[in-house]
Short mmCIF file of C-alpha atoms and ligand atoms in Angstrom, two decimals:
data_model
loop_
_atom_site.label_atom_id
_atom_site.label_comp_id
_atom_site.label_asym_id
_atom_site.label_seq_id
_atom_site.Cartn_x
_atom_site.Cartn_y
_atom_site.Cartn_z
CA MET E 1 7.69 4.72 0.30
CA SER E 2 8.66 4.68 -3.39
CA LEU E 3 6.54 5.68 -6.21
CA LYS E 4 6.58 2.19 -7.29
CA GLU E 5 4.93 1.00 -4.03
CA ILE E 6 2.36 3.70 -4.31
CA ILE E 7 1.46 2.56 -7.92
CA LYS E 8 1.38 -1.13 -6.85
CA THR E 9 -1.13 -0.05 -3.95
CA ALA E 10 -3.27 1.74 -6.35
CA LYS E 11 -3.45 -1.25 -8.67
CA THR E 12 -4.36 -3.52 -5.60
CA LEU E 13 -7.16 -1.30 -4.51
CA VAL E 14 -9.05 -1.95 -7.87
CA ALA E 15 -7.68 -5.31 -8.45
CA ASP E 16 -9.64 -8.81 -8.50
CA ASP E 17 -12.91 -7.09 -9.13
CA LYS E 18 -13.00 -5.87 -5.48
CA GLY E 19 -13.82 -2.25 -4.30
CA LEU E 20 -13.45 0.12 -1.43
CA LEU E 21 -15.84 0.41 1.68
CA ALA E 22 -16.02 3.84 2.98
CA ILE E 23 -16.68 4.06 6.84
CA ASP E 24 -15.24 7.46 7.16
CA GLU E 25 -18.31 9.29 8.17
CA SER E 26 -17.27 12.08 10.39
CA THR E 27 -18.60 12.20 14.02
CA VAL E 28 -21.51 14.42 13.11
CA THR E 29 -22.56 12.49 10.10
CA CYS E 30 -22.26 9.13 12.03
CA ASN E 31 -24.39 10.49 14.81
CA LYS E 32 -26.84 11.75 12.15
CA ARG E 33 -27.17 8.38 10.68
CA PHE E 34 -27.33 6.66 14.16
CA ALA E 35 -30.14 9.21 15.21
CA GLU E 36 -32.18 8.35 12.11
CA SER E 37 -32.03 4.85 13.19
CA GLY E 38 -32.58 5.35 16.92
CA ILE E 39 -29.03 4.32 18.00
CA PRO E 40 -27.48 6.16 20.80
CA GLN E 41 -24.78 8.65 19.59
CA THR E 42 -21.71 7.96 21.68
CA GLU E 43 -18.01 7.14 20.99
CA GLU E 44 -18.63 3.64 22.25
CA PHE E 45 -21.61 3.00 20.02
CA ARG E 46 -19.69 4.34 16.94
CA ARG E 47 -16.68 2.00 17.95
CA THR E 48 -18.77 -0.95 18.25
CA TYR E 49 -20.52 -0.21 15.05
CA ARG E 50 -17.22 -0.04 13.34
CA GLU E 51 -16.02 -3.12 15.02
CA MET E 52 -19.17 -4.95 13.66
CA ILE E 53 -18.22 -3.91 10.17
CA ILE E 54 -14.54 -4.58 9.87
CA THR E 55 -14.97 -8.14 11.52
CA THR E 56 -17.41 -9.19 8.98
CA PRO E 57 -16.36 -12.65 8.11
CA ASP E 58 -14.73 -13.05 4.52
CA LEU E 59 -15.10 -9.14 4.02
CA GLY E 60 -11.55 -9.32 2.18
CA LYS E 61 -12.97 -11.46 -0.52
CA CYS E 62 -14.91 -8.34 -1.95
CA ILE E 63 -13.34 -5.35 -0.23
CA SER E 64 -9.61 -4.30 -1.10
CA GLY E 65 -9.48 -1.14 1.29
CA ILE E 66 -11.47 0.37 4.04
CA ILE E 67 -11.49 4.12 4.51
CA LEU E 68 -11.36 5.17 8.22
CA TYR E 69 -11.93 8.49 10.05
CA ASP E 70 -9.59 10.01 12.49
CA GLU E 71 -11.45 8.96 15.46
CA THR E 72 -11.78 5.24 13.79
CA ILE E 73 -8.14 4.78 12.95
CA ARG E 74 -7.28 5.34 16.57
CA GLN E 75 -9.81 2.71 17.89
CA LYS E 76 -9.38 -1.02 18.82
CA LYS E 77 -11.49 -3.91 18.97
CA LYS E 78 -12.95 -4.90 22.25
CA ASP E 79 -10.16 -7.34 22.74
CA GLY E 80 -7.58 -4.68 22.30
CA THR E 81 -6.56 -5.27 18.80
CA LEU E 82 -5.98 -1.83 16.93
CA PHE E 83 -8.71 -1.50 14.00
CA VAL E 84 -5.90 -1.06 11.51
CA LYS E 85 -4.32 -4.34 12.54
CA ALA E 86 -7.62 -6.20 12.38
CA ILE E 87 -8.28 -4.82 8.83
CA THR E 88 -4.76 -5.62 7.60
CA ASP E 89 -5.04 -9.03 9.06
CA ALA E 90 -8.19 -9.60 6.95
CA GLY E 91 -6.17 -8.82 3.71
CA ILE E 92 -7.90 -5.25 3.54
CA ILE E 93 -5.66 -2.11 2.92
CA PRO E 94 -6.54 0.53 5.64
CA GLY E 95 -7.07 4.19 4.31
CA ILE E 96 -7.90 7.47 5.92
CA LYS E 97 -10.10 10.43 5.16
CA VAL E 98 -7.95 13.58 5.66
CA ASP E 99 -10.04 16.53 4.56
CA ILE E 100 -11.76 18.39 7.35
CA GLY E 101 -14.90 19.03 5.74
CA ALA E 102 -16.79 21.18 3.16
CA LYS E 103 -17.21 24.70 4.49
CA ASP E 104 -19.13 27.60 3.11
CA MET E 105 -17.03 29.43 0.55
CA ALA E 106 -16.35 33.10 0.89
CA GLY E 107 -18.00 35.25 -1.88
CA HIS E 108 -19.76 32.08 -3.28
CA ARG E 109 -23.30 31.75 -1.76
CA ARG E 110 -24.59 28.15 -1.68
CA GLU E 111 -21.26 26.74 -2.57
CA LYS E 112 -18.70 24.86 -0.48
CA ILE E 113 -14.85 24.62 -0.11
CA THR E 114 -13.19 21.64 1.35
CA GLU E 115 -10.74 22.44 4.03
CA GLY E 116 -7.80 20.61 5.51
CA LEU E 117 -4.50 21.55 3.87
CA ASP E 118 -3.01 23.30 6.74
CA GLY E 119 -0.66 20.96 8.65
CA LEU E 120 -1.69 18.23 6.11
CA ARG E 121 1.96 16.96 5.59
CA ASP E 122 2.50 16.18 9.33
CA ARG E 123 -0.95 14.58 9.62
CA LEU E 124 -0.25 12.33 6.47
CA ARG E 125 3.12 11.40 8.05
CA GLU E 126 1.38 10.15 11.36
CA TYR E 127 -1.43 8.34 9.47
CA PHE E 128 1.27 6.52 7.51
CA GLN E 129 3.11 5.57 10.47
CA MET E 130 -0.17 4.15 11.91
CA GLY E 131 -0.52 1.86 8.96
CA ALA E 132 -2.72 3.76 6.37
CA ARG E 133 -1.67 3.26 2.75
CA PHE E 134 -4.21 5.53 1.25
CA ALA E 135 -6.27 8.62 1.72
CA LYS E 136 -9.25 10.33 0.73
CA TRP E 137 -10.27 13.87 0.27
CA ARG E 138 -13.84 14.90 -0.89
CA ALA E 139 -14.96 18.07 -2.73
CA VAL E 140 -18.54 18.88 -2.95
CA ILE E 141 -20.02 20.60 -6.16
CA THR E 142 -23.70 21.67 -6.11
CA ILE E 143 -25.84 22.23 -9.14
CA GLY E 144 -28.46 25.00 -8.86
CA ASN E 145 -29.59 28.26 -10.24
CA GLY E 146 -26.25 29.90 -11.48
CA ILE E 147 -24.06 27.41 -9.90
CA PRO E 148 -21.65 25.70 -9.74
CA SER E 149 -19.30 28.94 -10.50
CA ARG E 150 -15.97 28.72 -11.92
CA GLY E 151 -14.45 29.91 -8.73
CA CYS E 152 -15.81 27.10 -6.83
CA ILE E 153 -14.75 24.29 -9.33
CA GLU E 154 -11.25 25.72 -9.70
CA ALA E 155 -10.56 26.33 -5.75
CA ASN E 156 -11.77 22.74 -5.10
CA ALA E 157 -9.87 21.23 -7.87
CA GLN E 158 -6.60 22.94 -6.87
CA ALA E 159 -7.03 21.74 -3.01
CA LEU E 160 -7.56 18.27 -4.38
CA ALA E 161 -4.47 18.31 -6.29
CA ARG E 162 -2.40 19.81 -3.58
CA TYR E 163 -3.80 17.19 -1.23
CA ALA E 164 -2.95 14.38 -3.84
CA ALA E 165 0.61 15.77 -4.26
CA LEU E 166 1.25 15.77 -0.57
CA CYS E 167 -0.42 12.16 -0.26
CA GLN E 168 2.05 10.86 -2.81
CA GLU E 169 5.08 12.61 -1.26
CA ALA E 170 4.05 10.84 2.15
CA GLY E 171 3.68 7.17 0.51
CA LEU E 172 -0.07 7.31 0.28
CA VAL E 173 -2.38 6.75 -2.71
CA PRO E 174 -4.81 9.77 -3.07
CA ILE E 175 -8.31 8.88 -3.63
CA VAL E 176 -9.54 12.09 -5.44
CA GLU E 177 -13.29 12.50 -4.80
CA PRO E 178 -14.95 15.39 -6.64
CA GLU E 179 -18.74 14.87 -5.92
CA VAL E 180 -21.32 16.59 -7.95
CA LEU E 181 -24.29 16.29 -5.70
CA MET E 182 -27.42 14.64 -6.54
CA ASN E 183 -29.52 17.04 -4.79
CA GLY E 184 -31.76 19.14 -6.86
CA GLU E 185 -34.09 19.44 -9.87
CA HIS E 186 -31.23 19.30 -12.76
CA THR E 187 -31.59 16.87 -15.59
CA MET E 188 -28.93 14.23 -16.36
CA GLU E 189 -27.73 16.30 -19.16
CA GLN E 190 -26.81 19.13 -16.96
CA CYS E 191 -24.98 16.71 -14.38
CA PHE E 192 -23.10 15.56 -17.54
CA GLU E 193 -22.01 19.05 -18.37
CA VAL E 194 -21.02 19.82 -14.90
CA THR E 195 -19.30 16.54 -14.05
CA GLU E 196 -17.26 16.92 -17.35
CA GLU E 197 -16.16 20.38 -16.41
CA VAL E 198 -15.43 19.33 -12.99
CA LEU E 199 -13.18 16.37 -13.99
CA ARG E 200 -11.25 18.23 -16.69
CA THR E 201 -10.48 20.94 -14.14
CA VAL E 202 -9.34 18.40 -11.59
CA PHE E 203 -7.16 16.53 -13.99
CA ASN E 204 -5.60 19.84 -15.20
CA GLN E 205 -4.74 20.79 -11.68
CA LEU E 206 -3.46 17.20 -10.94
CA TYR E 207 -0.95 17.88 -13.72
CA ILE E 208 -0.09 21.29 -12.73
CA GLN E 209 0.62 19.77 -9.13
CA ARG E 210 2.70 16.96 -10.72
CA VAL E 211 0.74 14.38 -9.38
CA THR E 212 1.53 10.86 -10.83
CA LEU E 213 -1.79 9.74 -12.39
CA GLU E 214 -0.70 5.90 -12.16
CA GLY E 215 -0.54 6.24 -8.26
CA MET E 216 -4.06 7.57 -7.64
CA ILE E 217 -7.73 6.46 -7.79
CA LEU E 218 -10.61 8.76 -8.84
CA LYS E 219 -13.96 8.61 -6.78
CA PRO E 220 -16.46 10.43 -8.92
CA ASN E 221 -20.35 10.47 -8.85
CA MET E 222 -22.20 8.68 -11.45
CA VAL E 223 -24.19 11.01 -13.96
CA LEU E 224 -27.53 11.04 -12.76
CA PRO E 225 -30.75 13.33 -12.94
CA GLY E 226 -31.07 15.45 -9.69
CA LEU E 227 -33.22 13.55 -6.94
CA THR E 228 -36.31 15.95 -7.71
CA CYS E 229 -35.82 16.01 -11.40
CA PRO E 230 -39.15 14.85 -12.94
CA LYS E 231 -37.36 12.85 -15.70
CA GLN E 232 -35.54 9.86 -14.12
CA GLU E 233 -33.54 7.69 -16.39
CA SER E 234 -33.01 3.94 -17.04
CA VAL E 235 -30.14 2.01 -15.67
CA GLU E 236 -28.74 1.62 -19.05
CA ALA E 237 -28.83 5.40 -19.87
CA VAL E 238 -27.00 6.27 -16.66
CA ALA E 239 -24.31 3.68 -17.58
CA ASP E 240 -24.01 5.08 -21.13
CA VAL E 241 -23.70 8.92 -20.09
CA THR E 242 -21.42 8.19 -17.23
CA VAL E 243 -18.94 6.15 -19.26
CA GLU E 244 -19.25 8.82 -22.19
CA CYS E 245 -18.42 11.60 -19.69
CA LEU E 246 -15.36 9.62 -17.98
CA LEU E 247 -14.07 8.74 -21.30
CA ARG E 248 -13.80 12.29 -22.13
CA ALA E 249 -12.05 13.61 -19.12
CA VAL E 250 -10.22 11.07 -17.26
CA PRO E 251 -6.74 10.06 -18.77
CA ALA E 252 -5.85 6.47 -19.46
CA ALA E 253 -2.93 6.50 -17.00
CA VAL E 254 -5.50 6.35 -13.95
CA PRO E 255 -5.73 2.89 -12.89
CA GLY E 256 -9.23 2.81 -11.51
CA ILE E 257 -12.37 4.77 -10.86
CA ALA E 258 -14.30 3.88 -7.91
CA PHE E 259 -17.62 5.47 -7.89
CA LEU E 260 -19.31 6.92 -4.76
CA SER E 261 -22.94 6.13 -4.15
CA GLY E 262 -24.34 9.58 -3.26
CA GLY E 263 -27.55 8.53 -1.60
CA GLN E 264 -28.60 6.05 -4.32
CA SER E 265 -30.18 2.82 -2.95
CA GLY E 266 -27.78 -0.22 -2.70
CA GLU E 267 -29.67 -2.06 -5.37
CA LEU E 268 -29.64 0.77 -7.91
CA ALA E 269 -25.79 1.60 -7.25
CA SER E 270 -25.05 -2.27 -7.87
CA ALA E 271 -27.40 -2.21 -10.93
CA ARG E 272 -25.62 0.85 -12.61
CA LEU E 273 -22.13 -0.15 -11.81
CA ASN E 274 -23.13 -3.56 -13.27
CA ALA E 275 -24.47 -2.04 -16.61
CA MET E 276 -21.35 -0.07 -16.98
CA ASN E 277 -19.19 -3.11 -16.71
CA VAL E 278 -21.55 -5.18 -19.00
CA ARG E 279 -21.68 -2.57 -21.60
CA PHE E 280 -18.02 -1.28 -21.87
CA LYS E 281 -15.63 -3.19 -19.32
CA SER E 282 -13.54 -4.66 -22.17
CA LEU E 283 -13.08 -1.23 -23.92
CA LEU E 284 -12.05 0.90 -21.11
CA PRO E 285 -8.57 2.01 -20.03
CA TRP E 286 -9.33 1.85 -16.22
CA ALA E 287 -11.19 -0.41 -13.88
CA LEU E 288 -14.71 0.63 -12.97
CA ALA E 289 -15.05 -0.19 -9.21
CA PHE E 290 -16.83 1.22 -6.23
CA SER E 291 -16.12 3.02 -3.01
CA PHE E 292 -19.66 3.20 -1.36
CA ALA E 293 -20.63 4.01 2.05
CA ARG E 294 -24.34 4.20 2.45
CA ALA E 295 -24.80 1.81 -0.45
CA ILE E 296 -23.00 -0.96 1.35
CA GLN E 297 -23.62 -0.01 4.92
CA GLN E 298 -27.32 1.06 5.16
CA PRO E 299 -29.05 -2.38 5.53
CA ALA E 300 -26.47 -3.58 8.01
CA LEU E 301 -26.92 -0.33 10.13
CA GLU E 302 -30.75 -0.80 10.27
CA ILE E 303 -30.53 -4.45 11.14
CA TRP E 304 -27.74 -4.13 13.79
CA HIS E 305 -29.71 -1.25 15.69
CA GLY E 306 -27.09 -1.03 18.31
CA GLU E 307 -27.83 -4.58 19.64
CA GLU E 308 -25.21 -7.22 20.04
CA ALA E 309 -27.71 -9.94 19.26
CA ASN E 310 -28.16 -8.51 15.82
CA VAL E 311 -24.36 -8.58 14.94
CA SER E 312 -24.27 -11.54 12.88
CA ALA E 313 -27.29 -10.80 10.77
CA ALA E 314 -26.09 -7.27 10.12
CA GLN E 315 -22.69 -8.60 9.01
CA GLN E 316 -24.51 -10.84 6.63
CA ALA E 317 -26.30 -7.97 5.08
CA LEU E 318 -23.03 -6.07 4.89
CA TYR E 319 -21.26 -8.90 3.09
CA HIS E 320 -24.31 -9.18 0.79
CA ARG E 321 -24.04 -5.74 -0.42
CA ALA E 322 -20.28 -6.11 -0.90
CA SER E 323 -20.59 -9.13 -2.81
CA CYS E 324 -23.30 -7.75 -5.05
CA ASN E 325 -20.77 -5.03 -5.83
CA ARG E 326 -18.04 -7.37 -6.59
CA VAL E 327 -20.32 -9.33 -8.97
CA ALA E 328 -21.39 -5.98 -10.58
CA ARG E 329 -17.75 -5.46 -11.44
CA ARG E 330 -17.95 -8.66 -13.38
CA GLY E 331 -21.07 -7.60 -15.07
CA GLY E 332 -22.90 -10.62 -13.43
CA TYR E 333 -25.35 -8.77 -10.94
CA THR E 334 -28.88 -9.40 -11.27
CA SER E 335 -31.87 -8.62 -9.28
CA LEU E 336 -32.03 -12.49 -8.43
CA MET E 337 -29.27 -11.87 -6.07
CA GLU E 338 -31.39 -9.61 -3.86
CA LYS E 339 -34.22 -12.22 -3.90
CA THR E 340 -31.77 -14.95 -2.74
CA GLN E 341 -30.77 -12.65 0.10
CA ASN E 342 -34.16 -11.74 1.30
CA ASP E 343 -35.12 -15.33 1.16
CA ASN E 344 -32.06 -16.22 3.52
CA MET E 345 -33.02 -13.47 6.04
C1 5MM A 1 -20.01 11.01 -0.86
O1 5MM A 1 -19.70 10.52 0.38
C2 5MM A 1 -18.72 9.34 0.42
C3 5MM A 1 -19.14 8.08 -0.14
O2 5MM A 1 -20.46 7.92 0.54
P1 5MM A 1 -21.67 7.33 -0.18
O3 5MM A 1 -21.54 6.11 -0.99
O4 5MM A 1 -22.63 7.04 0.90
O5 5MM A 1 -22.06 8.47 -1.09
C4 5MM A 1 -18.13 8.96 1.75
O6 5MM A 1 -16.92 8.44 1.78
C5 5MM A 1 -18.14 10.41 2.39
O7 5MM A 1 -17.15 11.37 1.91
C6 5MM A 1 -18.24 10.37 3.87
O8 5MM A 1 -19.06 9.46 4.37
C7 5MM A 1 -18.59 11.74 4.27
O9 5MM A 1 -18.30 11.84 5.64
P2 5MM A 1 -18.63 13.47 6.24
O10 5MM A 1 -19.05 13.13 7.46
O11 5MM A 1 -17.26 14.14 6.02
O12 5MM A 1 -19.59 14.10 5.33
#
């Protein structure tokens, strides 16, 4: 796959006001979400759940790419069709999470380093042959007393850059995801400072590792106060500081920025994305898109509840959230969209 093709795929992932749907929860995370909703935690339930998601009617109108997990990319629909084929037939690009998780970092109490570089070249080759055209790697940065440390930021940034270079060698678009977590009491200003430092470090490492910025997508957090910070902020304030931070640290060559939701409610994530596009879209060098997991899936998961009879209602809820985010990319989202949906349920 030539660099030209990689750049074309990166552009397609953020074209037409669409965004990405992350269904790449590892088995542990997926089981945790199932347990919270009282759904049995078996491989067959995970397969059925993912089949429900990827067969949502018209999903390709709002979603450009779906991020899978190693177990999921090997699974098939009940009728025997490989998930990757079903996704491609729906006009959506299949992608794959390739990190193997954030582990405790030696010498850095309370901090994490993401693992998965060993053997990555061979795994990427296999995923490409299976039909994946982009990949994802997530680094986790925690704000707390005395953290994040420079050591943690640099090690994670270097791993992200080495992963991204390997992806482009294998013909895959790297989604580069440095997530500054919402957990904690920190203020929005502290989140701004840390996010800026992390992004500047990541782009420095991407340059050192010779990653072509035109052939990647950045998946960052929005700049937010911590979940337990006493001072929460308006949708407009979050939009303003998030864009200010990104403008300082993200080169114009990057085609798109697709936010993670990080535990925000679906409605808030859509409202904040909308506000950024309303206020700044025409002034920005990159597209502002979405790559949400919980903020798209959560209502559908709760409605589905592991039961066949609920599939259609769950798919409507999933489509609704995906479509709210597409409209938010155009700056046309309002809370009225939620009311119409609730009236229809
Ligand atoms: C931050 O998480 C990513 C986006 O999800 P949200 O929109 O819910 O924040 C998501 O792709 C995430 O990386 C995976 O779901 C994480 O799975 P594991 O199991 O590896 O933590």
